[in-house]
mmCIF file of C-alpha atoms in Angstrom:
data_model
loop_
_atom_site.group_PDB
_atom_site.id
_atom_site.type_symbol
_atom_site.label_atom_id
_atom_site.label_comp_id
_atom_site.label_asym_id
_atom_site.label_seq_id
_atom_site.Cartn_x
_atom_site.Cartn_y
_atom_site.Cartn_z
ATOM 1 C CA UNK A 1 0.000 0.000 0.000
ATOM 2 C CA UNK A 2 1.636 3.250 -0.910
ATOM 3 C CA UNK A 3 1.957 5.720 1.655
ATOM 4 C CA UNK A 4 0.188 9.552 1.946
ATOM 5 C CA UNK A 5 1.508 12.342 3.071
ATOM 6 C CA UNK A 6 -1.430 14.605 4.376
ATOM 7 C CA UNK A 7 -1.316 18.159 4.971
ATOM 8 C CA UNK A 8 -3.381 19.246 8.160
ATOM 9 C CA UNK A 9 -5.188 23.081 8.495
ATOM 10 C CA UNK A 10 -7.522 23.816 11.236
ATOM 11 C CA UNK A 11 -8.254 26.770 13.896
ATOM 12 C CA UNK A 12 -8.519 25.437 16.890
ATOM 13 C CA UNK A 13 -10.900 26.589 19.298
ATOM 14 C CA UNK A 14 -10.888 25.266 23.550
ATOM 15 C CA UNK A 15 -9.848 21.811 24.512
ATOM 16 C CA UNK A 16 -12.203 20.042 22.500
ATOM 17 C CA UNK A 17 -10.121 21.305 19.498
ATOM 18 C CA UNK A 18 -6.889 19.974 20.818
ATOM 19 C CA UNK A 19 -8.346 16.313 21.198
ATOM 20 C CA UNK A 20 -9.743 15.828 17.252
ATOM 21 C CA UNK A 21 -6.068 17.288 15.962
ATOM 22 C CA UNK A 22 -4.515 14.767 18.447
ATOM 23 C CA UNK A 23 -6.974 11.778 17.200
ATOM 24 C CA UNK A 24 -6.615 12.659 13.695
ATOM 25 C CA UNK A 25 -2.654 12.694 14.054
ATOM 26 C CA UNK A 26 -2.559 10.148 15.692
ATOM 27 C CA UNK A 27 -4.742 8.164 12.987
ATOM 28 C CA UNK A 28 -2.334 9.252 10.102
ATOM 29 C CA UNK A 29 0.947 8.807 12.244
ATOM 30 C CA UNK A 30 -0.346 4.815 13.090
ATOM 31 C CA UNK A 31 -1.005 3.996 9.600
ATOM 32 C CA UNK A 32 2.171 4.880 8.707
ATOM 33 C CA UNK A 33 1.257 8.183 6.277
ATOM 34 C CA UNK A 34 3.362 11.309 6.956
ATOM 35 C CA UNK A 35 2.130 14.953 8.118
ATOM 36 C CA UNK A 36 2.836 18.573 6.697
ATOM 37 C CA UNK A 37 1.190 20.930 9.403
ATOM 38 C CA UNK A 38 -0.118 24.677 8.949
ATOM 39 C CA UNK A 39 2.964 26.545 10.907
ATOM 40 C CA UNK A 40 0.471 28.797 12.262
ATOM 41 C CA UNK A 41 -1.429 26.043 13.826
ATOM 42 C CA UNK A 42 1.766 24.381 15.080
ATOM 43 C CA UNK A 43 2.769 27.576 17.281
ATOM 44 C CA UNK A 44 -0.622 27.569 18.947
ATOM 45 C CA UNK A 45 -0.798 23.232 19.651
ATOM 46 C CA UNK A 46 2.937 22.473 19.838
ATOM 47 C CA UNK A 47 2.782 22.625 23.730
ATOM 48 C CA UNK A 48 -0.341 20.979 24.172
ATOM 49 C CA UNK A 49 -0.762 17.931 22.127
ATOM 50 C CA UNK A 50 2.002 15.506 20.726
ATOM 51 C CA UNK A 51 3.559 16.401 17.167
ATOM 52 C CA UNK A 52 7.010 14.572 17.290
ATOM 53 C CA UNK A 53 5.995 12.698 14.298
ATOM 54 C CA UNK A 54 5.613 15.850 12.425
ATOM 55 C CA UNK A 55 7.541 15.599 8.667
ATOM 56 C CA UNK A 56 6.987 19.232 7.777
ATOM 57 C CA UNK A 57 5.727 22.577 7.949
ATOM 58 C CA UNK A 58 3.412 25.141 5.357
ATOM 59 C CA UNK A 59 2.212 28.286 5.646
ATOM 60 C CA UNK A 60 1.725 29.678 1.554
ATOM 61 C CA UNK A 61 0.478 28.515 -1.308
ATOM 62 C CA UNK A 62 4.529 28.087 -2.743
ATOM 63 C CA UNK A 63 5.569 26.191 1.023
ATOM 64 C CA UNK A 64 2.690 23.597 0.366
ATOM 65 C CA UNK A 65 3.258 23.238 -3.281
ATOM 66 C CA UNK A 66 3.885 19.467 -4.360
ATOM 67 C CA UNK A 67 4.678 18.380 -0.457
ATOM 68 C CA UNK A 68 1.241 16.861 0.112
ATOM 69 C CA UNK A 69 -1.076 14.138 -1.609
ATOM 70 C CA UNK A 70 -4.030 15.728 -0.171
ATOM 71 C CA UNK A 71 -5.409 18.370 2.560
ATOM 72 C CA UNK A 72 -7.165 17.500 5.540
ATOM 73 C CA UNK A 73 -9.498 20.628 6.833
ATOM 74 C CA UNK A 74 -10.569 20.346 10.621
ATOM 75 C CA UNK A 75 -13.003 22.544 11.653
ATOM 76 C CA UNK A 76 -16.236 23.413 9.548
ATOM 77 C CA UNK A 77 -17.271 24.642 6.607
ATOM 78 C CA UNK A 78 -15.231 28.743 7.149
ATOM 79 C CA UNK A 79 -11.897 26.460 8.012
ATOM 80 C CA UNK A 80 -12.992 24.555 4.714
ATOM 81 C CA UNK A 81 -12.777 27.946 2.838
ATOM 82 C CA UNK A 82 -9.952 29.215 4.595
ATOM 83 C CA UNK A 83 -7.963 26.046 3.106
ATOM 84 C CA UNK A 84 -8.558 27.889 -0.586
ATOM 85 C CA UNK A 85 -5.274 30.471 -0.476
ATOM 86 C CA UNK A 86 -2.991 27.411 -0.137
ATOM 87 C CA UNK A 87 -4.580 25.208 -2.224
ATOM 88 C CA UNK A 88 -4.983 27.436 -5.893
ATOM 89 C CA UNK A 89 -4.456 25.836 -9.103
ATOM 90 C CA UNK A 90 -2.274 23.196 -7.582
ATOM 91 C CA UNK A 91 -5.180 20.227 -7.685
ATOM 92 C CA UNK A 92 -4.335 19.130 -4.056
ATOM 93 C CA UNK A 93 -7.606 17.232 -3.137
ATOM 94 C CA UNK A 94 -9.422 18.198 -0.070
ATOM 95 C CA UNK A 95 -11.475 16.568 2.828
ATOM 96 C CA UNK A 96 -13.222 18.599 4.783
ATOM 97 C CA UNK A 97 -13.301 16.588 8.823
ATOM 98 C CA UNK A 98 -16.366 18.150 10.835
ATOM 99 C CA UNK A 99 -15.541 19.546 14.075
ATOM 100 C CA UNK A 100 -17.995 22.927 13.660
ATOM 101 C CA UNK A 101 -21.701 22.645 13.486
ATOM 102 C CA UNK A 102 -23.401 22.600 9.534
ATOM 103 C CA UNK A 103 -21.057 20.988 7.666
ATOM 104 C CA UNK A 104 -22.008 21.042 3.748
ATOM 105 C CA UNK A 105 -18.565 20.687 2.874
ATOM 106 C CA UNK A 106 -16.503 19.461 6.072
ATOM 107 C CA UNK A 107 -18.781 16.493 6.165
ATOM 108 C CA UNK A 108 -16.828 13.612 7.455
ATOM 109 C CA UNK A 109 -17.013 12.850 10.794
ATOM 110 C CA UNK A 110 -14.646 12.502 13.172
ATOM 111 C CA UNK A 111 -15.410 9.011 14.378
ATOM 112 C CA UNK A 112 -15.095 8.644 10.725
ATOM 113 C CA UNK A 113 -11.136 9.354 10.303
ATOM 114 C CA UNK A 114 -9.182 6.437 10.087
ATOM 115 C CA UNK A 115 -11.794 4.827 7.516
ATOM 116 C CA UNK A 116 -11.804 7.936 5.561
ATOM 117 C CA UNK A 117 -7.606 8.271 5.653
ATOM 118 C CA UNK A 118 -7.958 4.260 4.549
ATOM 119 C CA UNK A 119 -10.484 4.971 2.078
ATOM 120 C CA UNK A 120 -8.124 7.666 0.033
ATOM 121 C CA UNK A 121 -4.534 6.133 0.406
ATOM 122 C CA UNK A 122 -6.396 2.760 -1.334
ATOM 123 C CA UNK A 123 -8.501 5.283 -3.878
ATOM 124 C CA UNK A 124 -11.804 4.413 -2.592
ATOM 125 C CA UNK A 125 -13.724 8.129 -3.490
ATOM 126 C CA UNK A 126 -13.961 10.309 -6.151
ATOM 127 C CA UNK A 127 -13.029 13.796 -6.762
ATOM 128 C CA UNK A 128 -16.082 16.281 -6.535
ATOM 129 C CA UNK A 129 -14.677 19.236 -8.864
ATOM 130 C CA UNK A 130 -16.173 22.307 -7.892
ATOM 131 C CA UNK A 131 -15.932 25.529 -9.531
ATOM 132 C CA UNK A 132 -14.318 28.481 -8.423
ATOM 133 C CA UNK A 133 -15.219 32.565 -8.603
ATOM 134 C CA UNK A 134 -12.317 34.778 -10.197
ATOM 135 C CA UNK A 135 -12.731 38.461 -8.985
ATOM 136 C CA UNK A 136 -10.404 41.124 -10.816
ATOM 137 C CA UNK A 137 -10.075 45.081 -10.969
ATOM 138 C CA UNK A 138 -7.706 47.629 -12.022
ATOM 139 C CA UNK A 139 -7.766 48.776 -8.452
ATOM 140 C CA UNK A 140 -4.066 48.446 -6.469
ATOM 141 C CA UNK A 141 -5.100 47.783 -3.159
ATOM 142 C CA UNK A 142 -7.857 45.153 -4.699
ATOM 143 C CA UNK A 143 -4.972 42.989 -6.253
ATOM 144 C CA UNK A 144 -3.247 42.121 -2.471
ATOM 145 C CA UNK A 145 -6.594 40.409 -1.248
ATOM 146 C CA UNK A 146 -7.560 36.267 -2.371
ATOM 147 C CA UNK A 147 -9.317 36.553 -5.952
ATOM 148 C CA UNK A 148 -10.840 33.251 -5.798
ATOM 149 C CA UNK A 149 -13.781 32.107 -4.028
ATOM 150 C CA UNK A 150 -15.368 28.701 -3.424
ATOM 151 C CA UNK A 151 -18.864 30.043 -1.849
ATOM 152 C CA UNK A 152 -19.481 33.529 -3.208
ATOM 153 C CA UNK A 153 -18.294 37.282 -3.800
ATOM 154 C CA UNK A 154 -20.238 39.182 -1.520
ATOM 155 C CA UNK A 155 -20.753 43.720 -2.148
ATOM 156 C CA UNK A 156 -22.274 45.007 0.569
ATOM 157 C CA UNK A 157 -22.676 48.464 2.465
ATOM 158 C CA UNK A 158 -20.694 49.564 5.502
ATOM 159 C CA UNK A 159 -21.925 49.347 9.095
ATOM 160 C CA UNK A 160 -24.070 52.226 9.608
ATOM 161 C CA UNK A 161 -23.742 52.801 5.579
ATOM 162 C CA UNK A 162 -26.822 53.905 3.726
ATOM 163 C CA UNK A 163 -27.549 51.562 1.062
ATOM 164 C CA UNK A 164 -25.912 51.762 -2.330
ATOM 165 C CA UNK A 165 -26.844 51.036 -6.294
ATOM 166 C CA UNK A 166 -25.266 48.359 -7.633
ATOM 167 C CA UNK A 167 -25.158 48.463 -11.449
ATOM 168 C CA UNK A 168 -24.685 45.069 -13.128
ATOM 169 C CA UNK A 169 -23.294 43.876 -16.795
ATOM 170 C CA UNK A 170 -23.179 40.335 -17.576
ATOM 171 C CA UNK A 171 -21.562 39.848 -21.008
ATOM 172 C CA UNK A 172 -21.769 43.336 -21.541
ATOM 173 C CA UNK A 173 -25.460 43.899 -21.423
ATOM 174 C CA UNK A 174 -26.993 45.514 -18.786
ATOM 175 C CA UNK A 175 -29.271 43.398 -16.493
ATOM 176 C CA UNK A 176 -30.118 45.841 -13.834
ATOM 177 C CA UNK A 177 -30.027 49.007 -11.030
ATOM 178 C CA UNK A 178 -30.627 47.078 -7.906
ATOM 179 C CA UNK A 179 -30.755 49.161 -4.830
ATOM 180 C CA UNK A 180 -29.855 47.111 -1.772
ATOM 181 C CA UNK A 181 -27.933 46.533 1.074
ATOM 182 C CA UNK A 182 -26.032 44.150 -1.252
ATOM 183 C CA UNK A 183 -25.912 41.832 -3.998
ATOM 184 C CA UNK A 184 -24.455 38.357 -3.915
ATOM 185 C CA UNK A 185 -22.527 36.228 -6.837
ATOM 186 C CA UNK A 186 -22.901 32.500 -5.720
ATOM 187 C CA UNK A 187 -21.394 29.305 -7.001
ATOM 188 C CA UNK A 188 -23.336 26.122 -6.949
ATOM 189 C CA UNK A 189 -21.079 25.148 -4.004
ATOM 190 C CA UNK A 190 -22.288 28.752 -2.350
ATOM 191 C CA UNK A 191 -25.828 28.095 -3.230
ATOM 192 C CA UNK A 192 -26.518 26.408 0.589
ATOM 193 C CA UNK A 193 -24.304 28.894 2.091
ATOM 194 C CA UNK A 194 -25.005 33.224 2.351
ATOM 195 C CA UNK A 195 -27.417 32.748 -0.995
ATOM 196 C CA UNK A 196 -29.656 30.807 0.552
ATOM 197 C CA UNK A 197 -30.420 33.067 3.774
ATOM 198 C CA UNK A 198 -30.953 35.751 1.200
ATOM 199 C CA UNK A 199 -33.822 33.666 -0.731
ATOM 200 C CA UNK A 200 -31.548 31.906 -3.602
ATOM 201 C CA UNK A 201 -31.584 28.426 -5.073
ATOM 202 C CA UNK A 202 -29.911 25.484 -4.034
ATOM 203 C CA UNK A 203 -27.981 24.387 -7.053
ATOM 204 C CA UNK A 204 -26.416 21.003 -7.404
ATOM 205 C CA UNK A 205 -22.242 21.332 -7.763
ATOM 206 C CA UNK A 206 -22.335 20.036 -11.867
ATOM 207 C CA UNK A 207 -24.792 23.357 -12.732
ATOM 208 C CA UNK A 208 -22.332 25.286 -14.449
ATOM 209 C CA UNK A 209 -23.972 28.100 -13.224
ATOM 210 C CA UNK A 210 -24.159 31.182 -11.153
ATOM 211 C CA UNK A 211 -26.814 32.787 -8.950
ATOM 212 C CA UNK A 212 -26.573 36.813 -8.066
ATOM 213 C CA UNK A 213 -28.840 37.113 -5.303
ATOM 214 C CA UNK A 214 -29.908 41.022 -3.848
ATOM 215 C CA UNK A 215 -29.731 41.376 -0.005
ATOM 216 C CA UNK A 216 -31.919 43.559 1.379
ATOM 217 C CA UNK A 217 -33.579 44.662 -2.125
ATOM 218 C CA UNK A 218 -35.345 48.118 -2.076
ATOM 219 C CA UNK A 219 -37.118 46.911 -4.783
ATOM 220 C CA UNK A 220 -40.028 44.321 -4.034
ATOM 221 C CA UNK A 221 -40.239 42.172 -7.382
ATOM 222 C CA UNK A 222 -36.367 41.537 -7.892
ATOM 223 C CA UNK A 223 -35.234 37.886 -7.546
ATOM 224 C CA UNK A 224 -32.655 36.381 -7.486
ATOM 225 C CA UNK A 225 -30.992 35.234 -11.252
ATOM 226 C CA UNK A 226 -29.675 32.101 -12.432
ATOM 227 C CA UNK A 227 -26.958 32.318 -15.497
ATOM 228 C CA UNK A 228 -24.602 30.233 -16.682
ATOM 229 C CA UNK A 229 -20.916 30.479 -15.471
ATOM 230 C CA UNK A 230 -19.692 31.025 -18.488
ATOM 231 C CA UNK A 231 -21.000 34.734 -18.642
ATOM 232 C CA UNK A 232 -18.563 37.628 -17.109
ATOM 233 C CA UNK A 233 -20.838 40.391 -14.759
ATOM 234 C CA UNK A 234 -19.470 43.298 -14.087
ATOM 235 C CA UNK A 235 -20.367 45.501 -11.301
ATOM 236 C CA UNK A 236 -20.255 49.296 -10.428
ATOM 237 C CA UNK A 237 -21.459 50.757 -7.254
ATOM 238 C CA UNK A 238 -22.660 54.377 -6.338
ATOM 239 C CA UNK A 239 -24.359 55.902 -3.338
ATOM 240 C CA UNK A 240 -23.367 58.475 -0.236
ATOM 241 C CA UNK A 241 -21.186 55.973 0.995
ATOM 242 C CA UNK A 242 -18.010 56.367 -0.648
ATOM 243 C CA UNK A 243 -16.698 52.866 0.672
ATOM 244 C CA UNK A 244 -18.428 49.186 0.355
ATOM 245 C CA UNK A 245 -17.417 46.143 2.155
ATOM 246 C CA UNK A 246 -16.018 43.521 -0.784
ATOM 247 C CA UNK A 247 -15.907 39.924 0.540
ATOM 248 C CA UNK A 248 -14.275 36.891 -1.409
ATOM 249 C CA UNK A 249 -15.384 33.565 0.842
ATOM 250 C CA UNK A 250 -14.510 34.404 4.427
ATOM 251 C CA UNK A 251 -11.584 37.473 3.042
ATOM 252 C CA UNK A 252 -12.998 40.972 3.316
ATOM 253 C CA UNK A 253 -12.014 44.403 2.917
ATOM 254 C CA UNK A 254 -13.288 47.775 2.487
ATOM 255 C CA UNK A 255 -12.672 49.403 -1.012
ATOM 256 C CA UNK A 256 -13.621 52.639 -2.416
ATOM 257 C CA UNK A 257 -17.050 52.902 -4.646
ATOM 258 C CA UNK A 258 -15.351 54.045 -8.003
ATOM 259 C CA UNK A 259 -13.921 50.713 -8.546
ATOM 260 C CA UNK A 260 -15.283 48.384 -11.107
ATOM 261 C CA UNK A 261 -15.314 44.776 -10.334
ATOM 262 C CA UNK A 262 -15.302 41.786 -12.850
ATOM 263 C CA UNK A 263 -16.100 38.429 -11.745
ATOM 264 C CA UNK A 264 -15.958 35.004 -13.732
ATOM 265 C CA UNK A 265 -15.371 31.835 -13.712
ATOM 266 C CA UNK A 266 -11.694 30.949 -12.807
ATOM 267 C CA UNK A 267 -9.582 28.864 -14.920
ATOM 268 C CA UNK A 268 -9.424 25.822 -12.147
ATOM 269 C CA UNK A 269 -11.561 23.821 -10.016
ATOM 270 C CA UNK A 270 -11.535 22.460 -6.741
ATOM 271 C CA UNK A 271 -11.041 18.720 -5.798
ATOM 272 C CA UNK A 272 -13.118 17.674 -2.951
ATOM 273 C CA UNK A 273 -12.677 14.124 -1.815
ATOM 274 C CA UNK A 274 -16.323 12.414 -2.106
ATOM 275 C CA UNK A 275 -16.390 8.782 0.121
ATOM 276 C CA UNK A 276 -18.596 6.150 -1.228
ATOM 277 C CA UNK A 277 -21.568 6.847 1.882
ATOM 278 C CA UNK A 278 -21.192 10.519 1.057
ATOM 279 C CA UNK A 279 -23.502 12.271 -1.845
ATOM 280 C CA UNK A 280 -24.441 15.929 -2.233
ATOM 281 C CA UNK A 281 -28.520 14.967 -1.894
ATOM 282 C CA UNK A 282 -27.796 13.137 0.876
ATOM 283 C CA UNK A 283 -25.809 16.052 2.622
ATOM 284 C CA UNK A 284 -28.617 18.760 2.355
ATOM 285 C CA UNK A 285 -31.255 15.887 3.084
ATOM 286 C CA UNK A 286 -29.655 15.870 6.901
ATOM 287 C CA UNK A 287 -27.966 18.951 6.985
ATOM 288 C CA UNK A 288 -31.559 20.768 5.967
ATOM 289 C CA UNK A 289 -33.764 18.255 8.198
ATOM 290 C CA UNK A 290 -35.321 17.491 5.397
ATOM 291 C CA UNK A 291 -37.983 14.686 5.889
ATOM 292 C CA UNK A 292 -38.039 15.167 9.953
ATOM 293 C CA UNK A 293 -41.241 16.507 9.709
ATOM 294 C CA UNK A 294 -43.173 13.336 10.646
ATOM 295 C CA UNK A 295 -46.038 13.537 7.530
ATOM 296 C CA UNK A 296 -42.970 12.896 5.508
#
């Protein structure tokens, strides 16, 4: 059986944290695979749990590059996005181990660990490829911040902000003015996350499309719109406020309103380790309650 090397990101959070990093070490150290471990992460748990077995360390995109055969997120589904910066183009699979509360993408248990670590060093899954938001802009300060998102590119106002116009393109023809407290650019992945709260479709991942979904819409009869991803939308803002709130996934930042923003489809996709008892219905079935209404 060929041995794994598995790189390990979490944010851990109390003593309850400190116990699923030590079980799922452990699990990976006693079936013989090796570790890389998020530097960060290792200066917070290296006094408190034991990482002697510890092969090596990451904390960029380039110190992760070609060290690992696949990423292990521990936490839920905002650790899952946070694993995105290191990640990129370079195809490293990911599996998402739930130690937060939802769970649509972190959703293999922790009792689950050493069958799941089994399951991928012997190939038993496939790779869920999920697309990915590109966000660009001619704007300086807008080029130092993550331009790709997994869930969705969020414009919104600023605390205490009145709200703003947000005029949309998408392939250069105008769709619409919409006065809100924000709009919201989801991926299929994103449709169960910020989307939905705002009234938006679940899509399944294999759509090929995009939702933009208005939060907080001035204007009664606007919905939220389904196109396909292959369309670029561009988006200017105006209002009082002379600053909006941009965020990419769980990155924000607050950018002035002259900027133009152009988002697309980016030009990889994300590999997200699917187990055999795993399946996106099944997911949203439990992690919506669907059918626990007893006439069902």
């Amino acid at each position: 059986m060929t041995k794994k090397t598995f790189a390990i990101y979490s944010k851990p959070h109390g003593n309850q944290s400190y116990d699923v990093l030590q079980k799922v070490i452990d699990a990976i150290i006693n079936q013989g695979n090796s570790i890389v471990l998020y530097k960060p992460l290792y200066n917070i748990i290296c006094d408190k749990i034991s990482t002697k077995n510890i092969f090596d360390y990451f904390d960029s995109y380039e110190t992760l590059l070609n060290k690992a055969d696949c990423m292990l997120s521990i936490g839920g589904d905002g650790t899952f996005l946070g694993t995105l910066p290191y990640i990129k183009d370079s195809n490293l699979p990911i599996i998402g181990i739930n130690n937060g509360r939802l769970g649509f993408l972190a959703n293999t248990q922790i009792d689950d660990i050493e069958s799941a670590l089994n399951n991928f060093v012997t190939g038993n899954f496939n790779l869920d490829k999920r697309t990915l938001l590109e966000i660009n802009s001619q704007n300086e300060t807008f080029s130092k911040t993550q331009l790709y998102a997994l869930n969705d590119i969020t414009v919104r106002r600023t605390e205490n902000a009145s709200m703003l116009s947000f005029k949309v393109e998408v392939e250069g023809e105008f769709l619409n003015n919409y006065w809100a407290d924000g709009i919201i650019i989801a991926t299929p992945t994103g449709s169960t996350a910020y989307s939905l709260s705002c009234g938006g479709p679940i899509l399944t991942p294999d759509s090929n499309s995009f939702i933009l979904t208005p939060i907080a819409s001035h204007t009664l009869t606007v919905r939220p719109v389904v196109f396909s991803d292959k369309n670029i939308i561009k988006v200017k803002i105006s209002g009082r406020s002379c600053h909006y709130t941009l965020g990419v996934d769980s990155c924000s930042l607050n950018l002035e309103s002259t900027i133009e923003l152009i988002i697309s489809k980016a030009p990889f996709q994300l590999n997200i380790v699917q187990f055999p008892q795993n399946s996106f219905f099944k997911t949203i079935r439990e992690k919506l309650m669907w059918g626990f209404d007893k006439r069902n």
